[in-house]
Amino acid sequence: AYYEDTKDGLPEHCRKCNSKLNRDSLCKTGNFFLYTSVAQQLTSLLGLLENEQAVLNFQESIKTAQYKNYVSDTINSKRYKELIMANPTSSEQDIPFLSFSMNLDGVQASKSSQNSLYPLMLVLNELPPNLRQRNIIIPFLFMKRRGSNTKFHTSYLGPFVEEMKLLGSSFSFVSRQRNCNISLPVYVYSLNCDSVMKCDLLHLKGVTGYFSCPKCKQKGESVAKGRSSTVVKPATLGPKGELIKYHPRSKENFDLSLEDGVCKKSILSSLPMFTDIFCNAAIDSMHGVYLGVFKLAAKLWFKERGRPFSVSPAGYRIAKDVMQKITPSSSIVRGVRSLDERADWKASEWRSFGYFWAPLILEALVKNSAIDQVYLDNWILFTSGLSLLNSENVSPADIKAARKYLSSFCVQFTSIYGKEYAILNPHLMVHVAESVDYLGPMWST
């Protein structure tokens, strides 16, 4: 059922299928989603004088950023510059447009709840970075009850897409600072979500299927893994030692053909200035890196048995001892719990583990002959590339170096861990540098 937030409360019938609605029944089955106007929330957000002043004052930073040859935020990425070129203004004081980074993720309602919530969160890029996370717009909320067969469907985003089409033409708000009415378009800038949700939204085959990469058209191959098989996308070198690159996904091949893993056209391609949905889909650092590759590496080191990269019980004790002896710097807000509790780690703990603890753990394991040097070298390549792309100012030289480091990491990863672990998340690391160049640093998307 579709429930749009109105002054009249819950309507008697669903606005889509016209079935009779019962609040208690819907809450019990979890078969509904809520929608609240983006325009109303954006008007309220800009109605706060602090936010309006921040947006208007930030325009000077945006104009200055266009002349910088490095990427320091979304505002001087290639994608943002394309939007500026498409929206010329007659005055230096004019705001050309507003843009949202769109995030969609699932979360358990509470520890004791059987319900999972899937909120659509919009972050206003024209706010300074320190204000963005404090002013999130949530127009859409889908609830799923544990054990329910109800699945998220992209058609649920229909009301959001229709409203964004209107806002893409014009959105107006009263400026108290300038004492006038300001009209401008509002666009969706990027899509950020985990790989499973991304495949659903872009109508690609599932993450374990062929052609599941949202960035390129590598088919992948099926390999044995335990008693079953899995589809992998190994990074390989050509005859001259160069990384073999596959055709990138683009608006052109998306419009002309629904081949290579694309099941049907995504509803998101109807959003204004968002037709190149594959380029606009960011590689999410939380799910792709921290809860993806970092977590996978820990599983390979500490859970697998009888493999060259497997750490023995004695080596595991060394790793735990290293973590206990390290005092984190003040920049690490959330401390990392014991390795024994890693099944419950949050993304921020995995981030700290991967960047700070893992290199030291691997170094100690190498010194004690508990693991080969090649695994430490491979991890240093990985974190060095990510650090360049996660810095405050990412220069063209940084992007070039990061591309080299991450490509080497992916090729080596397949070689030293085995082809069966070259799944989608490690494969996506080949594309991170291009994603940062187009959409902005990893921390900003």
GROMACS .gro file of C-alpha atoms in nm:
model
  445
    1ALA     CA    1   0.000   0.000   0.000
    2TYR     CA    2   0.110   0.356  -0.070
    3TYR     CA    3   0.051   0.614   0.202
    4GLU     CA    4   0.138   0.975   0.124
    5ASP     CA    5   0.169   1.207   0.423
    6THR     CA    6  -0.117   1.458   0.409
    7LYS     CA    7  -0.306   1.676   0.653
    8ASP     CA    8  -0.601   1.436   0.626
    9GLY     CA    9  -0.397   1.142   0.758
   10LEU     CA   10  -0.429   0.786   0.626
   11PRO     CA   11  -0.660   0.766   0.321
   12GLU     CA   12  -0.932   0.500   0.300
   13HIS     CA   13  -0.790   0.341  -0.016
   14CYS     CA   14  -0.442   0.286  -0.160
   15ARG     CA   15  -0.356   0.556  -0.415
   16LYS     CA   16  -0.205   0.295  -0.648
   17CYS     CA   17  -0.420  -0.020  -0.635
   18ASN     CA   18  -0.734   0.129  -0.473
   19SER     CA   19  -0.750  -0.148  -0.212
   20LYS     CA   20  -0.909  -0.062   0.123
   21LEU     CA   21  -0.656   0.035   0.388
   22ASN     CA   22  -0.648  -0.061   0.754
   23ARG     CA   23  -0.374   0.093   0.968
   24ASP     CA   24  -0.352  -0.197   1.216
   25SER     CA   25  -0.342  -0.457   0.937
   26LEU     CA   26  -0.073  -0.268   0.745
   27CYS     CA   27   0.146  -0.228   1.054
   28LYS     CA   28   0.106  -0.597   1.136
   29THR     CA   29   0.198  -0.722   0.788
   30GLY     CA   30   0.452  -0.448   0.712
   31ASN     CA   31   0.304  -0.418   0.365
   32PHE     CA   32   0.324  -0.043   0.312
   33PHE     CA   33   0.554   0.249   0.244
   34LEU     CA   34   0.534   0.614   0.343
   35TYR     CA   35   0.606   0.918   0.133
   36THR     CA   36   0.651   1.280   0.239
   37SER     CA   37   0.701   1.568  -0.004
   38VAL     CA   38   1.063   1.657  -0.086
   39ALA     CA   39   0.959   2.016  -0.162
   40GLN     CA   40   0.801   2.063   0.180
   41GLN     CA   41   1.105   1.926   0.363
   42LEU     CA   42   1.347   2.128   0.148
   43THR     CA   43   1.145   2.443   0.216
   44SER     CA   44   1.162   2.373   0.589
   45LEU     CA   45   1.537   2.305   0.567
   46LEU     CA   46   1.604   2.634   0.388
   47GLY     CA   47   1.362   2.808   0.623
   48LEU     CA   48   1.627   2.784   0.893
   49LEU     CA   49   1.835   3.099   0.858
   50GLU     CA   50   2.158   2.913   0.937
   51ASN     CA   51   2.101   2.672   0.647
   52GLU     CA   52   1.994   2.942   0.401
   53GLN     CA   53   2.298   3.153   0.483
   54ALA     CA   54   2.522   2.848   0.452
   55VAL     CA   55   2.383   2.762   0.107
   56LEU     CA   56   2.410   3.120  -0.020
   57ASN     CA   57   2.759   3.170   0.123
   58PHE     CA   58   2.873   2.831  -0.005
   59GLN     CA   59   2.806   2.949  -0.361
   60GLU     CA   60   3.134   3.141  -0.355
   61SER     CA   61   3.318   2.821  -0.268
   62ILE     CA   62   3.138   2.643  -0.551
   63LYS     CA   63   3.241   2.909  -0.806
   64THR     CA   64   3.602   2.901  -0.687
   65ALA     CA   65   3.607   2.520  -0.693
   66GLN     CA   66   3.535   2.509  -1.067
   67TYR     CA   67   3.883   2.642  -1.142
   68LYS     CA   68   4.071   2.394  -0.925
   69ASN     CA   69   4.242   2.102  -1.096
   70TYR     CA   70   4.185   1.868  -0.801
   71VAL     CA   71   3.875   1.711  -0.652
   72SER     CA   72   3.803   1.831  -0.299
   73ASP     CA   73   3.427   1.774  -0.276
   74THR     CA   74   3.127   1.696  -0.494
   75ILE     CA   75   3.121   2.062  -0.598
   76ASN     CA   76   3.429   2.043  -0.820
   77SER     CA   77   3.382   1.695  -0.960
   78LYS     CA   78   3.322   1.633  -1.331
   79ARG     CA   79   2.957   1.551  -1.265
   80TYR     CA   80   2.896   1.880  -1.084
   81LYS     CA   81   3.069   2.078  -1.357
   82GLU     CA   82   2.840   1.914  -1.614
   83LEU     CA   83   2.536   2.031  -1.416
   84ILE     CA   84   2.675   2.385  -1.401
   85MET     CA   85   2.733   2.387  -1.777
   86ALA     CA   86   2.372   2.277  -1.829
   87ASN     CA   87   2.238   2.552  -1.597
   88PRO     CA   88   2.405   2.886  -1.687
   89THR     CA   89   2.306   3.184  -1.473
   90SER     CA   90   2.276   3.550  -1.569
   91SER     CA   91   2.431   3.678  -1.246
   92GLU     CA   92   2.728   3.580  -1.030
   93GLN     CA   93   2.496   3.593  -0.729
   94ASP     CA   94   2.247   3.345  -0.874
   95ILE     CA   95   2.231   2.989  -0.746
   96PRO     CA   96   2.227   2.769  -1.058
   97PHE     CA   97   2.062   2.466  -0.894
   98LEU     CA   98   2.042   2.249  -0.584
   99SER     CA   99   2.143   1.883  -0.585
  100PHE     CA  100   2.094   1.576  -0.366
  101SER     CA  101   2.312   1.275  -0.302
  102MET     CA  102   2.059   0.992  -0.275
  103ASN     CA  103   2.118   0.714  -0.020
  104LEU     CA  104   1.904   0.404   0.026
  105ASP     CA  105   1.981   0.144   0.292
  106GLY     CA  106   1.810  -0.097   0.527
  107VAL     CA  107   1.825  -0.084   0.906
  108GLN     CA  108   1.664  -0.282   1.186
  109ALA     CA  109   1.399  -0.071   1.358
  110SER     CA  110   1.535  -0.168   1.702
  111LYS     CA  111   1.728  -0.457   1.857
  112SER     CA  112   1.407  -0.626   1.968
  113SER     CA  113   1.203  -0.537   1.658
  114GLN     CA  114   1.109  -0.778   1.381
  115ASN     CA  115   1.079  -0.493   1.134
  116SER     CA  116   1.343  -0.356   0.898
  117LEU     CA  117   1.318   0.000   0.769
  118TYR     CA  118   1.444   0.118   0.431
  119PRO     CA  119   1.464   0.498   0.432
  120LEU     CA  120   1.552   0.703   0.124
  121MET     CA  121   1.786   0.979   0.248
  122LEU     CA  122   1.873   1.293   0.054
  123VAL     CA  123   2.183   1.496   0.141
  124LEU     CA  124   2.199   1.853   0.009
  125ASN     CA  125   2.539   1.900  -0.159
  126GLU     CA  126   2.517   2.279  -0.151
  127LEU     CA  127   2.543   2.280   0.226
  128PRO     CA  128   2.897   2.285   0.369
  129PRO     CA  129   3.016   1.933   0.465
  130ASN     CA  130   2.978   1.999   0.840
  131LEU     CA  131   2.604   2.072   0.797
  132ARG     CA  132   2.507   1.800   0.551
  133GLN     CA  133   2.459   1.511   0.793
  134ARG     CA  134   2.259   1.734   1.029
  135ASN     CA  135   2.005   1.822   0.759
  136ILE     CA  136   1.901   1.499   0.591
  137ILE     CA  137   1.570   1.481   0.404
  138ILE     CA  138   1.380   1.149   0.424
  139PRO     CA  139   1.092   1.147   0.172
  140PHE     CA  140   1.044   0.771   0.151
  141LEU     CA  141   1.024   0.490   0.409
  142PHE     CA  142   0.955   0.126   0.332
  143MET     CA  143   0.900  -0.126   0.614
  144LYS     CA  144   0.960  -0.500   0.588
  145ARG     CA  145   0.863  -0.745   0.859
  146ARG     CA  146   1.104  -1.032   0.931
  147GLY     CA  147   0.989  -1.345   0.751
  148SER     CA  148   0.765  -1.146   0.518
  149ASN     CA  149   0.774  -1.224   0.146
  150THR     CA  150   0.732  -0.854   0.071
  151LYS     CA  151   1.033  -0.722  -0.119
  152PHE     CA  152   1.144  -0.374  -0.204
  153HIS     CA  153   1.034  -0.285  -0.557
  154THR     CA  154   1.163   0.007  -0.761
  155SER     CA  155   0.805   0.107  -0.850
  156TYR     CA  156   0.774   0.220  -0.487
  157LEU     CA  157   1.000   0.512  -0.586
  158GLY     CA  158   0.740   0.630  -0.837
  159PRO     CA  159   0.606   0.919  -0.621
  160PHE     CA  160   0.963   1.034  -0.554
  161VAL     CA  161   1.060   1.027  -0.923
  162GLU     CA  162   0.744   1.214  -1.023
  163GLU     CA  163   0.806   1.488  -0.768
  164MET     CA  164   1.173   1.520  -0.869
  165LYS     CA  165   1.059   1.570  -1.229
  166LEU     CA  166   0.862   1.873  -1.112
  167LEU     CA  167   1.147   2.001  -0.897
  168GLY     CA  168   1.382   1.954  -1.193
  169SER     CA  169   1.181   2.223  -1.370
  170SER     CA  170   1.162   2.467  -1.081
  171PHE     CA  171   1.160   2.491  -0.704
  172SER     CA  172   1.090   2.819  -0.524
  173PHE     CA  173   1.162   2.936  -0.172
  174VAL     CA  174   1.158   3.272   0.003
  175SER     CA  175   1.503   3.400   0.089
  176ARG     CA  176   1.508   3.596   0.413
  177GLN     CA  177   1.870   3.694   0.362
  178ARG     CA  178   1.807   3.844   0.017
  179ASN     CA  179   1.444   3.936   0.084
  180CYS     CA  180   1.319   3.786  -0.242
  181ASN     CA  181   1.179   3.471  -0.398
  182ILE     CA  182   1.441   3.235  -0.547
  183SER     CA  183   1.348   2.983  -0.817
  184LEU     CA  184   1.587   2.714  -0.935
  185PRO     CA  185   1.590   2.346  -1.040
  186VAL     CA  186   1.667   2.062  -0.802
  187TYR     CA  187   1.842   1.745  -0.921
  188VAL     CA  188   1.953   1.408  -0.789
  189TYR     CA  189   2.333   1.411  -0.809
  190SER     CA  190   2.432   1.053  -0.724
  191LEU     CA  191   2.306   0.717  -0.602
  192ASN     CA  192   2.468   0.556  -0.297
  193CYS     CA  193   2.370   0.212  -0.166
  194ASP     CA  194   2.505  -0.139  -0.124
  195SER     CA  195   2.561  -0.370  -0.421
  196VAL     CA  196   2.246  -0.575  -0.362
  197MET     CA  197   2.020  -0.268  -0.357
  198LYS     CA  198   2.211  -0.113  -0.648
  199CYS     CA  199   2.144  -0.419  -0.866
  200ASP     CA  200   1.774  -0.390  -0.776
  201LEU     CA  201   1.756  -0.018  -0.852
  202LEU     CA  202   1.948  -0.041  -1.180
  203HIS     CA  203   1.770  -0.365  -1.276
  204LEU     CA  204   2.095  -0.557  -1.309
  205LYS     CA  205   2.122  -0.926  -1.239
  206GLY     CA  206   2.197  -1.009  -0.875
  207VAL     CA  207   2.543  -0.961  -0.725
  208THR     CA  208   2.617  -1.333  -0.762
  209GLY     CA  209   2.514  -1.346  -1.129
  210TYR     CA  210   2.680  -1.273  -1.462
  211PHE     CA  211   2.716  -0.908  -1.574
  212SER     CA  212   2.638  -0.781  -1.223
  213CYS     CA  213   2.895  -0.497  -1.222
  214PRO     CA  214   2.726  -0.153  -1.248
  215LYS     CA  215   3.040   0.000  -1.399
  216CYS     CA  216   3.155  -0.239  -1.672
  217LYS     CA  217   3.030  -0.523  -1.891
  218GLN     CA  218   3.259  -0.797  -1.763
  219LYS     CA  219   3.053  -1.114  -1.771
  220GLY     CA  220   3.247  -1.305  -1.509
  221GLU     CA  221   3.288  -1.680  -1.487
  222SER     CA  222   3.152  -1.959  -1.273
  223VAL     CA  223   3.406  -2.134  -1.050
  224ALA     CA  224   3.378  -2.405  -0.787
  225LYS     CA  225   3.360  -2.291  -0.426
  226GLY     CA  226   3.324  -2.562  -0.167
  227ARG     CA  227   3.038  -2.790  -0.265
  228SER     CA  228   2.876  -2.531  -0.491
  229SER     CA  229   2.987  -2.267  -0.738
  230THR     CA  230   2.995  -1.888  -0.758
  231VAL     CA  231   3.033  -1.624  -1.029
  232VAL     CA  232   3.355  -1.425  -1.001
  233LYS     CA  233   3.509  -1.131  -1.186
  234PRO     CA  234   3.885  -1.174  -1.163
  235ALA     CA  235   4.119  -0.891  -1.265
  236THR     CA  236   4.361  -1.025  -1.527
  237LEU     CA  237   4.657  -0.894  -1.723
  238GLY     CA  238   4.691  -0.883  -2.100
  239PRO     CA  239   4.987  -1.012  -2.304
  240LYS     CA  240   5.179  -0.688  -2.247
  241GLY     CA  241   5.120  -0.687  -1.872
  242GLU     CA  242   4.837  -0.431  -1.887
  243LEU     CA  243   4.510  -0.468  -1.695
  244ILE     CA  244   4.239  -0.601  -1.924
  245LYS     CA  245   3.958  -0.345  -1.931
  246TYR     CA  246   3.600  -0.421  -2.024
  247HIS     CA  247   3.349  -0.198  -2.200
  248PRO     CA  248   3.209   0.056  -1.952
  249ARG     CA  249   2.837   0.080  -1.900
  250SER     CA  250   2.697   0.406  -2.029
  251LYS     CA  251   2.375   0.583  -2.113
  252GLU     CA  252   2.421   0.499  -2.480
  253ASN     CA  253   2.442   0.122  -2.447
  254PHE     CA  254   2.169   0.134  -2.180
  255ASP     CA  255   1.925   0.312  -2.413
  256LEU     CA  256   1.999   0.103  -2.719
  257SER     CA  257   1.996  -0.243  -2.567
  258LEU     CA  258   1.884  -0.425  -2.256
  259GLU     CA  259   2.163  -0.678  -2.284
  260ASP     CA  260   2.459  -0.771  -2.066
  261GLY     CA  261   2.277  -0.815  -1.738
  262VAL     CA  262   2.033  -0.521  -1.764
  263CYS     CA  263   1.687  -0.673  -1.720
  264LYS     CA  264   1.484  -0.361  -1.796
  265LYS     CA  265   1.506   0.015  -1.788
  266SER     CA  266   1.535   0.164  -1.439
  267ILE     CA  267   1.278   0.412  -1.314
  268LEU     CA  268   1.570   0.626  -1.194
  269SER     CA  269   1.669   0.699  -1.555
  270SER     CA  270   1.356   0.921  -1.569
  271LEU     CA  271   1.504   1.161  -1.313
  272PRO     CA  272   1.607   1.497  -1.465
  273MET     CA  273   1.980   1.516  -1.551
  274PHE     CA  274   2.024   1.158  -1.428
  275THR     CA  275   1.997   0.954  -1.747
  276ASP     CA  276   2.352   0.816  -1.720
  277ILE     CA  277   2.258   0.615  -1.415
  278PHE     CA  278   2.564   0.389  -1.420
  279CYS     CA  279   2.813   0.677  -1.399
  280ASN     CA  280   2.598   0.845  -1.133
  281ALA     CA  281   2.598   0.532  -0.913
  282ALA     CA  282   2.881   0.582  -0.663
  283ILE     CA  283   3.090   0.296  -0.527
  284ASP     CA  284   2.980   0.312  -0.167
  285SER     CA  285   3.276   0.308   0.072
  286MET     CA  286   3.075   0.180   0.369
  287HIS     CA  287   2.931  -0.127   0.198
  288GLY     CA  288   3.184  -0.180  -0.081
  289VAL     CA  289   3.503  -0.126   0.120
  290TYR     CA  290   3.447  -0.135   0.498
  291LEU     CA  291   3.170  -0.398   0.513
  292GLY     CA  292   3.288  -0.547   0.185
  293VAL     CA  293   3.657  -0.600   0.114
  294PHE     CA  294   3.784  -0.523   0.468
  295LYS     CA  295   3.540  -0.773   0.617
  296LEU     CA  296   3.613  -1.032   0.348
  297ALA     CA  297   3.988  -1.006   0.414
  298ALA     CA  298   3.939  -1.064   0.788
  299LYS     CA  299   3.729  -1.370   0.709
  300LEU     CA  300   4.003  -1.509   0.483
  301TRP     CA  301   4.277  -1.449   0.740
  302PHE     CA  302   4.103  -1.557   1.059
  303LYS     CA  303   3.821  -1.795   0.962
  304GLU     CA  304   3.943  -1.999   0.666
  305ARG     CA  305   4.155  -2.304   0.744
  306GLY     CA  306   4.425  -2.490   0.554
  307ARG     CA  307   4.496  -2.215   0.301
  308PRO     CA  308   4.824  -2.021   0.247
  309PHE     CA  309   4.656  -1.703   0.374
  310SER     CA  310   4.493  -1.870   0.676
  311VAL     CA  311   4.624  -1.765   1.016
  312SER     CA  312   4.684  -2.041   1.270
  313PRO     CA  313   4.548  -2.023   1.627
  314ALA     CA  314   4.891  -1.900   1.739
  315GLY     CA  315   4.883  -1.631   1.471
  316TYR     CA  316   4.532  -1.531   1.577
  317ARG     CA  317   4.659  -1.476   1.931
  318ILE     CA  318   4.935  -1.253   1.790
  319ALA     CA  319   4.674  -1.050   1.601
  320LYS     CA  320   4.462  -1.007   1.916
  321ASP     CA  321   4.767  -0.904   2.114
  322VAL     CA  322   4.860  -0.638   1.854
  323MET     CA  323   4.511  -0.489   1.871
  324GLN     CA  324   4.514  -0.478   2.252
  325LYS     CA  325   4.847  -0.296   2.265
  326ILE     CA  326   4.755  -0.020   2.017
  327THR     CA  327   4.607   0.301   2.154
  328PRO     CA  328   4.397   0.469   1.882
  329SER     CA  329   4.445   0.837   1.801
  330SER     CA  330   4.182   1.097   1.888
  331SER     CA  331   4.063   1.096   1.525
  332ILE     CA  332   3.916   0.747   1.576
  333VAL     CA  333   3.588   0.821   1.750
  334ARG     CA  334   3.467   0.462   1.789
  335GLY     CA  335   3.724   0.220   1.927
  336VAL     CA  336   3.752  -0.126   1.774
  337ARG     CA  337   3.635  -0.416   1.988
  338SER     CA  338   3.822  -0.746   2.016
  339LEU     CA  339   3.867  -0.966   1.709
  340ASP     CA  340   3.646  -1.220   1.886
  341GLU     CA  341   3.357  -0.972   1.853
  342ARG     CA  342   3.414  -0.882   1.487
  343ALA     CA  343   3.080  -1.037   1.384
  344ASP     CA  344   2.914  -0.740   1.562
  345TRP     CA  345   3.150  -0.467   1.439
  346LYS     CA  346   3.000  -0.154   1.288
  347ALA     CA  347   3.122  -0.006   0.960
  348SER     CA  348   3.334   0.252   1.144
  349GLU     CA  349   3.513  -0.029   1.330
  350TRP     CA  350   3.585  -0.211   1.004
  351ARG     CA  351   3.717   0.115   0.860
  352SER     CA  352   3.960   0.158   1.152
  353PHE     CA  353   4.060  -0.207   1.132
  354GLY     CA  354   4.136  -0.196   0.761
  355TYR     CA  355   4.328   0.131   0.756
  356PHE     CA  356   4.512   0.122   1.089
  357TRP     CA  357   4.510  -0.220   1.258
  358ALA     CA  358   4.533  -0.462   0.965
  359PRO     CA  359   4.872  -0.336   0.835
  360LEU     CA  360   5.022  -0.363   1.184
  361ILE     CA  361   4.867  -0.706   1.240
  362LEU     CA  362   5.000  -0.834   0.908
  363GLU     CA  363   5.342  -0.688   0.982
  364ALA     CA  364   5.352  -0.874   1.317
  365LEU     CA  365   5.235  -1.195   1.151
  366VAL     CA  366   5.506  -1.167   0.884
  367LYS     CA  367   5.775  -1.115   1.153
  368ASN     CA  368   5.655  -1.429   1.328
  369SER     CA  369   5.639  -1.626   1.000
  370ALA     CA  370   5.262  -1.670   1.047
  371ILE     CA  371   5.183  -1.535   0.699
  372ASP     CA  372   5.381  -1.451   0.384
  373GLN     CA  373   5.507  -1.101   0.302
  374VAL     CA  374   5.300  -1.095  -0.017
  375TYR     CA  375   4.978  -1.051   0.183
  376LEU     CA  376   5.114  -0.746   0.365
  377ASP     CA  377   5.241  -0.595   0.041
  378ASN     CA  378   4.904  -0.651  -0.124
  379TRP     CA  379   4.720  -0.485   0.166
  380ILE     CA  380   4.952  -0.183   0.160
  381LEU     CA  381   4.874  -0.137  -0.210
  382PHE     CA  382   4.503  -0.145  -0.130
  383THR     CA  383   4.500   0.099   0.162
  384SER     CA  384   4.746   0.334  -0.011
  385GLY     CA  385   4.514   0.366  -0.310
  386LEU     CA  386   4.208   0.417  -0.093
  387SER     CA  387   4.383   0.677   0.124
  388LEU     CA  388   4.465   0.887  -0.183
  389LEU     CA  389   4.101   0.881  -0.295
  390ASN     CA  390   3.972   0.957   0.055
  391SER     CA  391   4.190   1.261   0.114
  392GLU     CA  392   4.072   1.621   0.143
  393ASN     CA  393   4.215   1.719  -0.196
  394VAL     CA  394   4.248   1.452  -0.465
  395SER     CA  395   4.475   1.565  -0.749
  396PRO     CA  396   4.494   1.413  -1.100
  397ALA     CA  397   4.827   1.260  -0.995
  398ASP     CA  398   4.655   1.103  -0.691
  399ILE     CA  399   4.384   0.952  -0.910
  400LYS     CA  400   4.644   0.815  -1.152
  401ALA     CA  401   4.849   0.664  -0.868
  402ALA     CA  402   4.541   0.524  -0.694
  403ARG     CA  403   4.424   0.363  -1.018
  404LYS     CA  404   4.764   0.193  -1.049
  405TYR     CA  405   4.769   0.076  -0.686
  406LEU     CA  406   4.414  -0.057  -0.690
  407SER     CA  407   4.453  -0.231  -1.025
  408SER     CA  408   4.766  -0.404  -0.896
  409PHE     CA  409   4.582  -0.496  -0.576
  410CYS     CA  410   4.296  -0.658  -0.769
  411VAL     CA  411   4.528  -0.859  -0.995
  412GLN     CA  412   4.734  -0.977  -0.698
  413PHE     CA  413   4.421  -1.046  -0.491
  414THR     CA  414   4.303  -1.300  -0.749
  415SER     CA  415   4.648  -1.458  -0.762
  416ILE     CA  416   4.721  -1.493  -0.388
  417TYR     CA  417   4.373  -1.561  -0.247
  418GLY     CA  418   4.225  -1.758  -0.534
  419LYS     CA  419   3.983  -1.685  -0.814
  420GLU     CA  420   3.684  -1.799  -0.607
  421TYR     CA  421   3.717  -1.489  -0.384
  422ALA     CA  422   3.732  -1.237  -0.672
  423ILE     CA  423   3.363  -1.156  -0.620
  424LEU     CA  424   3.187  -0.826  -0.694
  425ASN     CA  425   3.320  -0.608  -0.410
  426PRO     CA  426   3.692  -0.673  -0.479
  427HIS     CA  427   3.620  -0.628  -0.851
  428LEU     CA  428   3.464  -0.285  -0.789
  429MET     CA  429   3.796  -0.158  -0.653
  430VAL     CA  430   3.917  -0.141  -1.016
  431HIS     CA  431   3.654   0.130  -1.076
  432VAL     CA  432   3.692   0.339  -0.759
  433ALA     CA  433   3.940   0.590  -0.908
  434GLU     CA  434   3.710   0.668  -1.204
  435SER     CA  435   3.412   0.702  -0.968
  436VAL     CA  436   3.600   0.953  -0.750
  437ASP     CA  437   3.713   1.151  -1.055
  438TYR     CA  438   3.353   1.181  -1.174
  439LEU     CA  439   3.156   1.213  -0.847
  440GLY     CA  440   3.403   1.337  -0.586
  441PRO     CA  441   3.613   1.192  -0.300
  442MET     CA  442   3.497   0.876  -0.129
  443TRP     CA  443   3.409   1.062   0.191
  444SER     CA  444   3.171   1.297   0.006
  445THR     CA  445   2.956   1.041  -0.179
   0.00000   0.00000   0.00000
